[in-house]
mmCIF file of C-alpha atoms in Angstrom:
data_model
loop_
_atom_site.group_PDB
_atom_site.id
_atom_site.type_symbol
_atom_site.label_atom_id
_atom_site.label_comp_id
_atom_site.label_asym_id
_atom_site.label_seq_id
_atom_site.Cartn_x
_atom_site.Cartn_y
_atom_site.Cartn_z
ATOM 1 C CA VAL A 1 -78.751 -45.876 3.017
ATOM 2 C CA LYS A 2 -82.412 -45.865 4.046
ATOM 3 C CA ASP A 3 -83.953 -44.703 7.328
ATOM 4 C CA ASN A 4 -82.339 -46.156 10.491
ATOM 5 C CA ALA A 5 -79.763 -48.121 8.451
ATOM 6 C CA TYR A 6 -75.979 -48.272 8.818
ATOM 7 C CA LEU A 7 -73.426 -48.916 6.094
ATOM 8 C CA ARG A 8 -69.644 -48.958 6.126
ATOM 9 C CA TYR A 9 -67.813 -48.966 2.792
ATOM 10 C CA SER A 10 -64.103 -49.888 3.065
ATOM 11 C CA THR A 11 -61.665 -50.004 0.168
ATOM 12 C CA ILE A 12 -57.903 -50.243 -0.337
ATOM 13 C CA GLU A 13 -56.865 -49.222 -3.858
ATOM 14 C CA ASN A 14 -53.356 -50.146 -5.019
ATOM 15 C CA TRP A 15 -53.558 -49.709 -8.781
ATOM 16 C CA SER A 16 -50.656 -50.203 -11.164
ATOM 17 C CA LYS A 17 -48.661 -46.990 -11.617
ATOM 18 C CA ASN A 18 -49.631 -46.699 -15.290
ATOM 19 C CA MET A 19 -53.340 -46.390 -14.376
ATOM 20 C CA LEU A 20 -55.546 -43.296 -14.360
ATOM 21 C CA ASN A 21 -58.021 -43.787 -11.513
ATOM 22 C CA LEU A 22 -61.037 -41.492 -11.903
ATOM 23 C CA ASN A 23 -64.121 -42.747 -10.080
ATOM 24 C CA THR A 24 -67.317 -41.629 -8.406
ATOM 25 C CA LYS A 25 -68.802 -42.911 -5.127
ATOM 26 C CA LYS A 26 -71.933 -41.390 -3.678
ATOM 27 C CA ALA A 27 -74.307 -42.247 -0.829
ATOM 28 C CA ILE A 28 -77.737 -40.782 -0.086
ATOM 29 C CA VAL A 29 -78.377 -41.075 3.658
ATOM 30 C CA GLY A 30 -81.861 -41.219 5.185
ATOM 31 C CA LYS A 31 -83.362 -40.348 8.573
ATOM 32 C CA ASN A 32 -81.364 -41.595 11.607
ATOM 33 C CA ALA A 33 -79.059 -43.456 9.201
ATOM 34 C CA LYS A 34 -75.272 -43.462 9.144
ATOM 35 C CA MET A 35 -72.744 -43.860 6.335
ATOM 36 C CA ASP A 36 -69.038 -44.515 7.090
ATOM 37 C CA TRP A 37 -66.291 -44.447 4.477
ATOM 38 C CA VAL A 38 -62.831 -45.992 4.983
ATOM 39 C CA SER A 39 -60.449 -45.381 2.090
ATOM 40 C CA GLY A 40 -56.801 -46.134 1.337
ATOM 41 C CA SER A 41 -55.270 -44.849 -1.929
ATOM 42 C CA PHE A 42 -51.766 -46.095 -2.764
ATOM 43 C CA GLY A 43 -51.437 -46.863 -6.482
ATOM 44 C CA SER A 44 -52.099 -45.325 -9.931
ATOM 45 C CA LYS A 45 -50.294 -42.595 -11.825
ATOM 46 C CA ILE A 46 -53.160 -40.139 -11.315
ATOM 47 C CA SER A 47 -56.149 -40.534 -8.972
ATOM 48 C CA MET A 48 -59.146 -38.270 -8.530
ATOM 49 C CA LEU A 49 -61.297 -39.760 -5.793
ATOM 50 C CA TYR A 50 -63.863 -37.904 -3.656
ATOM 51 C CA PRO A 51 -66.550 -40.078 -2.020
ATOM 52 C CA MET A 52 -69.722 -38.108 -1.227
ATOM 53 C CA SER A 53 -72.478 -38.342 1.367
ATOM 54 C CA ILE A 54 -75.764 -36.498 0.861
ATOM 55 C CA LEU A 55 -77.521 -36.240 4.221
ATOM 56 C CA ASN A 56 -81.191 -36.008 3.230
ATOM 57 C CA GLY A 57 -82.758 -37.387 6.431
ATOM 58 C CA GLU A 58 -83.039 -35.746 9.846
ATOM 59 C CA ASN A 59 -80.283 -36.894 12.263
ATOM 60 C CA ALA A 60 -78.350 -38.486 9.403
ATOM 61 C CA LYS A 61 -74.623 -38.942 10.040
ATOM 62 C CA THR A 62 -71.522 -39.653 8.013
ATOM 63 C CA GLU A 63 -67.839 -40.173 8.774
ATOM 64 C CA TYR A 64 -64.896 -40.396 6.398
ATOM 65 C CA THR A 65 -61.466 -41.833 7.248
ATOM 66 C CA GLY A 66 -58.894 -41.776 4.464
ATOM 67 C CA ILE A 67 -55.159 -42.153 3.921
ATOM 68 C CA THR A 68 -53.277 -41.421 0.703
ATOM 69 C CA PHE A 69 -49.666 -42.317 -0.142
ATOM 70 C CA ALA A 70 -47.973 -40.905 -3.258
ATOM 71 C CA GLY A 71 -44.527 -42.018 -4.374
ATOM 72 C CA GLY A 72 -42.381 -40.677 -7.203
ATOM 73 C CA GLY A 73 -44.337 -39.876 -10.388
ATOM 74 C CA GLN A 74 -47.743 -40.136 -8.674
ATOM 75 C CA ASP A 75 -50.355 -37.370 -8.433
ATOM 76 C CA LEU A 76 -53.139 -38.419 -6.052
ATOM 77 C CA ASP A 77 -55.990 -35.940 -5.675
ATOM 78 C CA THR A 78 -58.329 -37.226 -2.966
ATOM 79 C CA GLY A 79 -60.821 -35.999 -0.387
ATOM 80 C CA PHE A 80 -64.445 -36.114 0.688
ATOM 81 C CA LYS A 81 -67.682 -34.253 -0.025
ATOM 82 C CA VAL A 82 -70.732 -33.943 2.208
ATOM 83 C CA ILE A 83 -73.987 -32.057 1.717
ATOM 84 C CA HIS A 84 -76.232 -31.357 4.726
ATOM 85 C CA ASN A 85 -79.837 -31.181 3.514
ATOM 86 C CA ALA A 86 -81.726 -31.901 6.761
ATOM 87 C CA PRO A 87 -81.869 -30.742 10.405
ATOM 88 C CA ASN A 88 -79.552 -32.146 13.100
ATOM 89 C CA THR A 89 -77.201 -33.823 10.643
ATOM 90 C CA SER A 90 -73.513 -34.309 11.409
ATOM 91 C CA SER A 91 -70.318 -35.154 9.572
ATOM 92 C CA VAL A 92 -66.737 -36.011 10.563
ATOM 93 C CA VAL A 93 -63.800 -35.984 8.144
ATOM 94 C CA ASN A 94 -60.434 -37.597 8.997
ATOM 95 C CA SER A 95 -57.845 -37.425 6.221
ATOM 96 C CA LYS A 96 -54.072 -37.974 6.167
ATOM 97 C CA SER A 97 -51.600 -38.066 3.294
ATOM 98 C CA ILE A 98 -47.943 -38.965 2.769
ATOM 99 C CA SER A 99 -45.708 -37.843 -0.113
ATOM 100 C CA LYS A 100 -42.357 -39.421 -0.948
ATOM 101 C CA ASP A 101 -39.717 -38.959 -3.667
ATOM 102 C CA GLY A 102 -41.561 -36.097 -5.373
ATOM 103 C CA GLY A 103 -45.015 -37.675 -5.267
ATOM 104 C CA ALA A 104 -47.907 -35.199 -4.992
ATOM 105 C CA CYS A 105 -50.867 -35.544 -2.629
ATOM 106 C CA THR A 106 -53.691 -33.023 -2.869
ATOM 107 C CA TYR A 107 -56.576 -32.858 -0.405
ATOM 108 C CA ARG A 108 -59.801 -31.547 -1.913
ATOM 109 C CA ALA A 109 -63.060 -31.394 0.030
ATOM 110 C CA LEU A 110 -66.519 -29.857 0.157
ATOM 111 C CA VAL A 111 -68.829 -29.346 3.139
ATOM 112 C CA ARG A 112 -72.092 -27.689 2.110
ATOM 113 C CA ILE A 113 -74.766 -26.786 4.660
ATOM 114 C CA ASN A 114 -78.055 -25.854 3.012
ATOM 115 C CA GLU A 115 -80.670 -23.538 4.513
ATOM 116 C CA ASN A 116 -82.940 -26.296 5.816
ATOM 117 C CA ALA A 117 -80.067 -28.054 7.640
ATOM 118 C CA LYS A 118 -80.868 -26.553 11.046
ATOM 119 C CA ASN A 119 -78.583 -27.290 14.013
ATOM 120 C CA SER A 120 -75.920 -28.876 11.859
ATOM 121 C CA LEU A 121 -72.974 -30.089 13.945
ATOM 122 C CA VAL A 122 -70.517 -28.810 11.347
ATOM 123 C CA LYS A 123 -72.000 -25.330 11.522
ATOM 124 C CA LYS A 124 -71.679 -25.279 15.307
ATOM 125 C CA GLY A 125 -68.240 -26.819 15.147
ATOM 126 C CA ASN A 126 -66.550 -23.966 13.243
ATOM 127 C CA ILE A 127 -67.612 -21.407 15.848
ATOM 128 C CA SER A 128 -66.830 -23.534 18.899
ATOM 129 C CA ILE A 129 -63.400 -24.542 17.556
ATOM 130 C CA ARG A 130 -62.365 -20.886 17.217
ATOM 131 C CA LYS A 131 -63.505 -20.096 20.735
ATOM 132 C CA GLU A 132 -61.856 -23.158 22.234
ATOM 133 C CA TYR A 133 -58.599 -22.457 20.410
ATOM 134 C CA CYS A 134 -58.301 -18.914 21.734
ATOM 135 C CA LYS A 135 -59.779 -19.463 25.206
ATOM 136 C CA ASN A 136 -56.552 -20.692 26.792
ATOM 137 C CA ASN A 137 -54.079 -18.754 24.625
ATOM 138 C CA THR A 138 -52.621 -15.548 26.021
ATOM 139 C CA ASP A 139 -51.004 -14.389 22.761
ATOM 140 C CA ILE A 140 -52.623 -14.507 19.338
ATOM 141 C CA ILE A 141 -51.368 -13.868 15.796
ATOM 142 C CA CYS A 142 -54.090 -13.565 13.164
ATOM 143 C CA VAL A 143 -54.015 -13.013 9.381
ATOM 144 C CA ASP A 144 -57.771 -12.554 8.886
ATOM 145 C CA GLY A 145 -59.405 -10.137 11.304
ATOM 146 C CA SER A 146 -62.910 -10.946 10.049
ATOM 147 C CA ILE A 147 -62.619 -14.404 11.639
ATOM 148 C CA ALA A 148 -60.953 -13.690 14.946
ATOM 149 C CA GLY A 149 -61.576 -10.021 15.709
ATOM 150 C CA LYS A 150 -63.828 -10.778 18.685
ATOM 151 C CA LEU A 151 -61.944 -13.744 20.068
ATOM 152 C CA PRO A 152 -59.012 -11.918 21.688
ATOM 153 C CA LYS A 153 -61.358 -10.866 24.506
ATOM 154 C CA ASN A 154 -60.548 -14.310 25.868
ATOM 155 C CA ALA A 155 -56.945 -13.172 26.399
ATOM 156 C CA PRO A 156 -57.229 -9.606 27.747
ATOM 157 C CA GLU A 157 -53.658 -9.528 29.107
ATOM 158 C CA GLY A 158 -51.937 -10.883 26.006
ATOM 159 C CA LYS A 159 -50.602 -9.503 22.746
ATOM 160 C CA ARG A 160 -53.088 -9.739 19.907
ATOM 161 C CA VAL A 161 -51.338 -9.166 16.575
ATOM 162 C CA LEU A 162 -53.102 -8.789 13.238
ATOM 163 C CA ILE A 163 -51.089 -9.206 10.049
ATOM 164 C CA ALA A 164 -53.366 -7.205 7.773
ATOM 165 C CA THR A 165 -53.642 -9.435 4.723
ATOM 166 C CA PRO A 166 -55.862 -7.961 1.944
ATOM 167 C CA TYR A 167 -58.807 -10.308 1.499
ATOM 168 C CA ASP A 168 -61.678 -9.370 -0.790
ATOM 169 C CA TYR A 169 -63.912 -8.064 2.016
ATOM 170 C CA GLN A 170 -61.398 -5.262 2.555
ATOM 171 C CA PHE A 171 -61.752 -4.166 -1.053
ATOM 172 C CA LYS A 172 -65.515 -4.252 -0.544
ATOM 173 C CA ALA A 173 -65.091 -1.938 2.455
ATOM 174 C CA ILE A 174 -63.008 0.594 0.525
ATOM 175 C CA ASN A 175 -65.337 0.420 -2.486
ATOM 176 C CA GLU A 176 -68.356 1.161 -0.284
ATOM 177 C CA HIS A 177 -66.463 3.879 1.595
ATOM 178 C CA ASP A 178 -65.614 5.651 -1.643
ATOM 179 C CA LYS A 179 -69.310 5.609 -2.583
ATOM 180 C CA GLY A 180 -70.081 7.373 0.704
ATOM 181 C CA ALA A 181 -72.181 4.463 1.986
ATOM 182 C CA PHE A 182 -69.958 3.002 4.673
ATOM 183 C CA LYS A 183 -69.936 3.099 8.456
ATOM 184 C CA LYS A 184 -66.668 2.349 10.230
ATOM 185 C CA LYS A 185 -66.443 -1.210 11.529
ATOM 186 C CA ASN A 186 -65.166 -2.431 14.920
ATOM 187 C CA THR A 187 -63.781 -5.682 13.510
ATOM 188 C CA TYR A 188 -60.172 -4.899 14.423
ATOM 189 C CA LYS A 189 -60.615 -2.898 17.612
ATOM 190 C CA ASN A 190 -59.383 -5.638 19.984
ATOM 191 C CA PHE A 191 -55.982 -6.096 18.355
ATOM 192 C CA THR A 192 -53.060 -4.612 20.287
ATOM 193 C CA HIS A 193 -50.803 -4.442 17.209
ATOM 194 C CA ILE A 194 -51.572 -4.310 13.493
ATOM 195 C CA ILE A 195 -48.867 -4.863 10.873
ATOM 196 C CA VAL A 196 -50.343 -3.125 7.836
ATOM 197 C CA GLY A 197 -47.864 -4.331 5.195
ATOM 198 C CA SER A 198 -48.629 -1.542 2.715
ATOM 199 C CA PRO A 199 -49.783 2.102 2.400
ATOM 200 C CA PHE A 200 -53.081 0.724 1.053
ATOM 201 C CA GLU A 201 -53.794 -1.185 4.279
ATOM 202 C CA LYS A 202 -52.770 1.794 6.415
ATOM 203 C CA GLU A 203 -55.198 4.045 4.557
ATOM 204 C CA LEU A 204 -57.911 1.362 4.661
ATOM 205 C CA LEU A 205 -57.672 1.138 8.472
ATOM 206 C CA LYS A 206 -57.936 4.879 8.808
ATOM 207 C CA LYS A 207 -61.015 5.116 6.578
ATOM 208 C CA CYS A 208 -62.941 1.936 7.365
ATOM 209 C CA TYR A 209 -62.036 0.511 10.795
ATOM 210 C CA ASN A 210 -61.999 1.692 14.398
ATOM 211 C CA THR A 211 -58.652 0.864 15.994
ATOM 212 C CA PRO A 212 -58.471 3.234 19.005
ATOM 213 C CA LYS A 213 -55.983 1.205 21.070
ATOM 214 C CA SER A 214 -54.030 -0.569 18.341
ATOM 215 C CA GLU A 215 -50.398 0.180 17.617
ATOM 216 C CA ILE A 216 -50.115 0.503 13.829
ATOM 217 C CA ILE A 217 -46.817 -0.859 12.520
ATOM 218 C CA ASP A 218 -45.892 0.349 9.030
ATOM 219 C CA GLN A 219 -42.809 0.274 6.786
ATOM 220 C CA VAL A 220 -42.760 -3.542 7.065
ATOM 221 C CA CYS A 221 -44.000 -5.780 4.244
ATOM 222 C CA LEU A 222 -46.124 -8.903 4.713
ATOM 223 C CA PRO A 223 -44.250 -12.078 5.773
ATOM 224 C CA TYR A 224 -45.110 -13.995 2.590
ATOM 225 C CA SER A 225 -44.105 -11.024 0.430
ATOM 226 C CA TRP A 226 -40.752 -10.983 2.195
ATOM 227 C CA ARG A 227 -40.261 -14.702 1.519
ATOM 228 C CA LEU A 228 -41.054 -14.264 -2.181
ATOM 229 C CA ASN A 229 -38.207 -11.797 -2.495
ATOM 230 C CA GLN A 230 -35.574 -14.055 -0.900
ATOM 231 C CA GLU A 231 -33.141 -15.545 -3.416
ATOM 232 C CA GLU A 232 -33.068 -18.940 -1.684
ATOM 233 C CA PHE A 233 -36.882 -19.190 -1.817
ATOM 234 C CA LYS A 234 -36.929 -18.250 -5.532
ATOM 235 C CA LYS A 235 -34.175 -20.709 -6.415
ATOM 236 C CA LYS A 236 -35.844 -23.578 -4.560
ATOM 237 C CA HIS A 237 -39.251 -23.188 -6.153
ATOM 238 C CA TYR A 238 -38.026 -22.261 -9.625
ATOM 239 C CA GLY A 239 -35.970 -25.452 -9.644
ATOM 240 C CA LYS A 240 -38.939 -27.503 -8.452
ATOM 241 C CA TYR A 241 -41.233 -26.165 -11.161
ATOM 242 C CA CYS A 242 -38.609 -26.555 -13.903
ATOM 243 C CA LYS A 243 -38.189 -30.195 -12.890
ATOM 244 C CA HIS A 244 -41.912 -30.860 -13.408
ATOM 245 C CA TYR A 245 -42.347 -28.453 -16.353
ATOM 246 C CA PRO A 246 -39.007 -28.402 -18.252
ATOM 247 C CA MET A 247 -40.343 -25.923 -20.832
ATOM 248 C CA LEU A 248 -40.207 -23.189 -18.128
ATOM 249 C CA LYS A 249 -36.418 -23.255 -17.946
ATOM 250 C CA GLY A 250 -34.775 -20.131 -19.325
ATOM 251 C CA LYS A 251 -38.122 -18.520 -20.225
ATOM 252 C CA LYS A 252 -39.799 -15.338 -19.050
ATOM 253 C CA ILE A 253 -43.022 -16.280 -17.285
ATOM 254 C CA LEU A 254 -46.432 -14.631 -17.597
ATOM 255 C CA ALA A 255 -48.456 -15.992 -14.652
ATOM 256 C CA ILE A 256 -52.247 -15.868 -15.110
ATOM 257 C CA LEU A 257 -53.533 -16.824 -11.652
ATOM 258 C CA LEU A 258 -57.289 -16.665 -11.102
ATOM 259 C CA THR A 259 -59.322 -17.328 -7.946
ATOM 260 C CA GLY A 260 -63.023 -17.748 -7.203
ATOM 261 C CA GLU A 261 -65.726 -19.735 -8.948
ATOM 262 C CA LEU A 262 -68.225 -18.707 -11.586
ATOM 263 C CA ASP A 263 -71.912 -19.160 -10.779
ATOM 264 C CA GLU A 264 -73.266 -22.536 -11.891
ATOM 265 C CA ASP A 265 -75.519 -20.928 -14.513
ATOM 266 C CA GLU A 266 -72.801 -18.565 -15.734
ATOM 267 C CA GLU A 267 -71.017 -19.355 -18.972
ATOM 268 C CA ASN A 268 -67.252 -19.581 -19.069
ATOM 269 C CA PRO A 269 -66.195 -16.123 -20.304
ATOM 270 C CA TYR A 270 -63.065 -17.606 -21.869
ATOM 271 C CA ALA A 271 -64.656 -20.506 -23.746
ATOM 272 C CA GLU A 272 -64.254 -18.717 -27.095
ATOM 273 C CA VAL A 273 -60.898 -17.023 -26.531
ATOM 274 C CA ASN A 274 -58.698 -16.696 -29.605
ATOM 275 C CA TRP A 275 -55.487 -17.944 -28.006
ATOM 276 C CA ASN A 276 -53.587 -17.816 -31.274
ATOM 277 C CA LYS A 277 -54.010 -14.023 -31.217
ATOM 278 C CA ILE A 278 -52.481 -13.905 -27.714
ATOM 279 C CA PHE A 279 -49.596 -16.183 -28.642
ATOM 280 C CA ASP A 280 -48.907 -14.187 -31.796
ATOM 281 C CA ASN A 281 -48.137 -11.229 -29.483
ATOM 282 C CA LEU A 282 -45.959 -13.430 -27.265
ATOM 283 C CA ASP A 283 -42.263 -13.603 -28.108
ATOM 284 C CA ASP A 284 -40.579 -16.999 -28.133
ATOM 285 C CA ASP A 285 -38.786 -16.235 -24.858
ATOM 286 C CA TRP A 286 -42.119 -15.954 -22.984
ATOM 287 C CA ILE A 287 -44.333 -18.734 -21.612
ATOM 288 C CA ILE A 288 -47.818 -18.582 -20.035
ATOM 289 C CA PHE A 289 -48.367 -20.325 -16.693
ATOM 290 C CA THR A 290 -51.902 -20.601 -15.296
ATOM 291 C CA ASN A 291 -53.898 -22.287 -12.539
ATOM 292 C CA SER A 292 -57.231 -21.748 -14.318
ATOM 293 C CA GLY A 293 -59.088 -24.701 -15.754
ATOM 294 C CA LYS A 294 -61.466 -22.257 -17.422
ATOM 295 C CA LEU A 295 -58.637 -20.933 -19.551
ATOM 296 C CA LEU A 296 -57.606 -24.500 -20.330
ATOM 297 C CA GLU A 297 -60.976 -25.391 -21.884
ATOM 298 C CA ASN A 298 -60.202 -23.597 -25.135
ATOM 299 C CA MET A 299 -56.503 -24.454 -25.353
ATOM 300 C CA THR A 300 -57.156 -27.337 -27.744
ATOM 301 C CA HIS A 301 -57.499 -24.792 -30.547
ATOM 302 C CA ILE A 302 -54.018 -23.299 -30.294
ATOM 303 C CA GLY A 303 -51.551 -23.962 -33.058
ATOM 304 C CA TYR A 304 -48.963 -26.691 -32.651
ATOM 305 C CA GLU A 305 -46.145 -24.152 -32.768
ATOM 306 C CA HIS A 306 -47.443 -22.613 -29.497
ATOM 307 C CA ARG A 307 -47.974 -25.825 -27.477
ATOM 308 C CA ASN A 308 -44.720 -25.429 -25.535
ATOM 309 C CA GLN A 309 -45.589 -21.864 -24.545
ATOM 310 C CA PHE A 310 -48.328 -22.860 -22.103
ATOM 311 C CA VAL A 311 -48.267 -24.604 -18.692
ATOM 312 C CA TYR A 312 -51.288 -25.502 -16.558
ATOM 313 C CA SER A 313 -50.907 -26.486 -12.912
ATOM 314 C CA ASN A 314 -53.762 -26.421 -10.425
ATOM 315 C CA ARG A 315 -53.224 -29.323 -8.035
ATOM 316 C CA THR A 316 -49.592 -30.345 -7.827
ATOM 317 C CA PHE A 317 -48.158 -27.268 -6.072
ATOM 318 C CA ASP A 318 -49.145 -24.151 -4.165
ATOM 319 C CA THR A 319 -49.396 -21.738 -7.111
ATOM 320 C CA ARG A 320 -48.453 -18.778 -4.894
ATOM 321 C CA GLU A 321 -44.895 -20.056 -5.199
ATOM 322 C CA VAL A 322 -44.895 -19.052 -8.871
ATOM 323 C CA LEU A 323 -44.997 -15.422 -7.712
ATOM 324 C CA SER A 324 -41.371 -15.776 -6.579
ATOM 325 C CA PHE A 325 -40.046 -16.192 -10.128
ATOM 326 C CA ALA A 326 -42.790 -14.898 -12.481
ATOM 327 C CA ASP A 327 -41.912 -11.894 -14.644
ATOM 328 C CA CYS A 328 -45.456 -10.570 -15.068
ATOM 329 C CA LEU A 329 -48.708 -11.278 -13.179
ATOM 330 C CA VAL A 330 -52.283 -11.187 -14.467
ATOM 331 C CA THR A 331 -54.782 -11.978 -11.701
ATOM 332 C CA ASN A 332 -58.165 -11.191 -10.180
ATOM 333 C CA SER A 333 -56.865 -11.761 -6.642
ATOM 334 C CA GLY A 334 -55.980 -8.836 -4.410
ATOM 335 C CA LEU A 335 -53.989 -11.252 -2.251
ATOM 336 C CA TYR A 336 -51.794 -12.461 -5.135
ATOM 337 C CA ALA A 337 -51.339 -8.915 -6.442
ATOM 338 C CA THR A 338 -50.283 -7.641 -3.012
ATOM 339 C CA TYR A 339 -47.781 -10.446 -2.502
ATOM 340 C CA PHE A 340 -46.306 -9.855 -5.964
ATOM 341 C CA ALA A 341 -46.093 -6.069 -5.593
ATOM 342 C CA VAL A 342 -42.937 -6.315 -3.466
ATOM 343 C CA ARG A 343 -41.060 -7.665 -6.503
ATOM 344 C CA GLN A 344 -41.629 -4.489 -8.561
ATOM 345 C CA LYS A 345 -42.801 -6.346 -11.676
ATOM 346 C CA PRO A 346 -45.725 -5.674 -14.065
ATOM 347 C CA ILE A 347 -49.149 -6.493 -12.528
ATOM 348 C CA TYR A 348 -52.549 -6.472 -14.231
ATOM 349 C CA CYS A 349 -56.086 -7.313 -13.088
ATOM 350 C CA LEU A 350 -58.249 -9.539 -15.292
ATOM 351 C CA LYS A 351 -62.058 -9.417 -15.173
ATOM 352 C CA TYR A 352 -63.325 -12.856 -14.175
ATOM 353 C CA THR A 353 -65.832 -13.207 -11.278
ATOM 354 C CA ASN A 354 -66.552 -9.495 -10.786
ATOM 355 C CA CYS A 355 -65.097 -9.705 -7.271
ATOM 356 C CA GLN A 356 -64.433 -6.604 -5.155
ATOM 357 C CA PHE A 357 -60.745 -6.431 -6.122
ATOM 358 C CA GLU A 358 -61.730 -6.373 -9.794
ATOM 359 C CA LYS A 359 -64.159 -3.508 -9.088
ATOM 360 C CA TYR A 360 -61.486 -1.640 -7.154
ATOM 361 C CA MET A 361 -58.916 -1.968 -9.924
ATOM 362 C CA LYS A 362 -61.412 -0.838 -12.533
ATOM 363 C CA ARG A 363 -62.001 2.354 -10.501
ATOM 364 C CA LYS A 364 -58.527 3.119 -9.196
ATOM 365 C CA PHE A 365 -56.093 1.575 -11.672
ATOM 366 C CA SER A 366 -58.071 1.466 -14.900
ATOM 367 C CA ASN A 367 -54.900 1.287 -17.017
ATOM 368 C CA LEU A 368 -54.058 -2.017 -15.311
ATOM 369 C CA TYR A 369 -57.578 -3.478 -15.697
ATOM 370 C CA ILE A 370 -58.121 -6.010 -18.486
ATOM 371 C CA LYS A 371 -61.704 -6.623 -19.564
ATOM 372 C CA ASN A 372 -60.931 -9.507 -21.912
ATOM 373 C CA VAL A 373 -58.092 -12.038 -21.825
ATOM 374 C CA GLU A 374 -57.544 -11.434 -25.558
ATOM 375 C CA ASP A 375 -56.364 -7.928 -24.645
ATOM 376 C CA ILE A 376 -53.203 -9.390 -23.098
ATOM 377 C CA ASP A 377 -50.421 -8.044 -25.283
ATOM 378 C CA MET A 378 -46.940 -8.865 -24.029
ATOM 379 C CA THR A 379 -45.382 -6.396 -26.455
ATOM 380 C CA LYS A 380 -46.811 -3.818 -24.004
ATOM 381 C CA PHE A 381 -47.349 -5.695 -20.733
ATOM 382 C CA SER A 382 -43.729 -6.766 -20.341
ATOM 383 C CA GLU A 383 -42.756 -3.154 -19.573
ATOM 384 C CA PHE A 384 -42.782 -1.939 -15.962
ATOM 385 C CA THR A 385 -44.803 1.245 -16.477
ATOM 386 C CA SER A 386 -45.247 4.219 -14.158
ATOM 387 C CA GLU A 387 -48.735 2.892 -13.359
ATOM 388 C CA ASN A 388 -47.237 -0.486 -12.367
ATOM 389 C CA GLU A 389 -44.737 1.324 -10.157
ATOM 390 C CA LYS A 390 -47.518 3.339 -8.524
ATOM 391 C CA PHE A 391 -49.476 0.140 -7.780
ATOM 392 C CA CYS A 392 -46.467 -1.710 -6.354
ATOM 393 C CA GLU A 393 -45.476 1.153 -4.064
ATOM 394 C CA TYR A 394 -49.062 1.495 -2.806
ATOM 395 C CA PHE A 395 -49.587 -2.223 -2.141
ATOM 396 C CA SER A 396 -46.313 -3.168 -0.473
ATOM 397 C CA TYR A 397 -43.602 -1.592 1.617
ATOM 398 C CA ASP A 398 -40.008 -2.290 0.604
ATOM 399 C CA CYS A 399 -38.639 -5.708 1.444
ATOM 400 C CA GLY A 400 -36.179 -4.544 4.095
ATOM 401 C CA GLU A 401 -36.675 -5.712 7.653
ATOM 402 C CA ASN A 402 -37.801 -9.304 8.094
ATOM 403 C CA PRO A 403 -41.434 -9.022 9.336
ATOM 404 C CA SER A 404 -40.984 -12.186 11.413
ATOM 405 C CA ALA A 405 -38.280 -10.385 13.389
ATOM 406 C CA LYS A 406 -40.693 -7.511 13.963
ATOM 407 C CA ILE A 407 -43.350 -9.895 15.228
ATOM 408 C CA SER A 408 -40.809 -11.467 17.578
ATOM 409 C CA GLU A 409 -40.033 -8.010 18.993
ATOM 410 C CA ILE A 410 -43.693 -7.517 19.847
ATOM 411 C CA PHE A 411 -43.753 -10.659 21.975
ATOM 412 C CA GLU A 412 -40.445 -10.033 23.775
#
């Protein structure tokens, strides 16, 4: 779309339900030009469709409007990508999806703002949306203090509650503190109440954050941890997964759940994994469940006798749900590990992106740190060791009182 031009691309795709629809659409947008996409996705068995606009010219604009409908047996993975490469560019994304009779809709998107994209509307939008949202709200509940720590000033008379969820920046704070190179932050100082969820979070606040006026609420686990431990929640999601992956039924489940992306120039550390060695140490009553495509790359080499001992799912469901019925967790996510800790099951940390949680586990729980995926040995990992128990008790309070009830008390 050259300088000063306008183009609208509209498409309705209703493929036969035995089709695999994998396609690429890309527009390069020039100065003062505009590219609009209108997309409707209704057919196919599997679709992967992400139109892209690359805004190379100053004042370039793009807008995407899409609707996706997935019926029974359909998995439609759709979204939009935009890259801002020039000053004063803007983008708008409107996307809706409908699922029926077990159909799966996944929304996947990318908005990238490069260094030379000065005064991007998207960049301004994120900040202004947060301020506008909180400006007229008296009471605020927040799960990530790094985003909203300053915003509660807009509601000085209200209750400002932080549910202290352990994101990776918190592990960075404790890692730096333990090196002696950390100055206490004021990120959380404006919250009236902080639900810490675990002894780890309580100690983290004391060491790394100034909270002079906050009421610290302990002995209550995180809301999602509490849900994971409810029998009804487990039964619902176990049944759902067994319906889509029948080989899970009646098996013990080793969940390998990885988060984060490798650098573009970094090789996949698991491209040469000897999976047959891992499966040889896996009894027939165990099955591996993973959300990692990187692990999947080398799965073609496993023996036929092990094919029904592996499940990959990255798009169809929220993989956190697996934590409700998994029997052992291997992860590089502090969030997943904290949620799972309430269940008092074996937890291990796998080296993957060298994130702050991985560094923390290597220092503090070295016996639970796995340097190579080939070191996974279920003849040992299936046991709930004293080190596992120590981790679980440190990263979650007991699942007693419903944390939602505690939050309700605060606002009474």
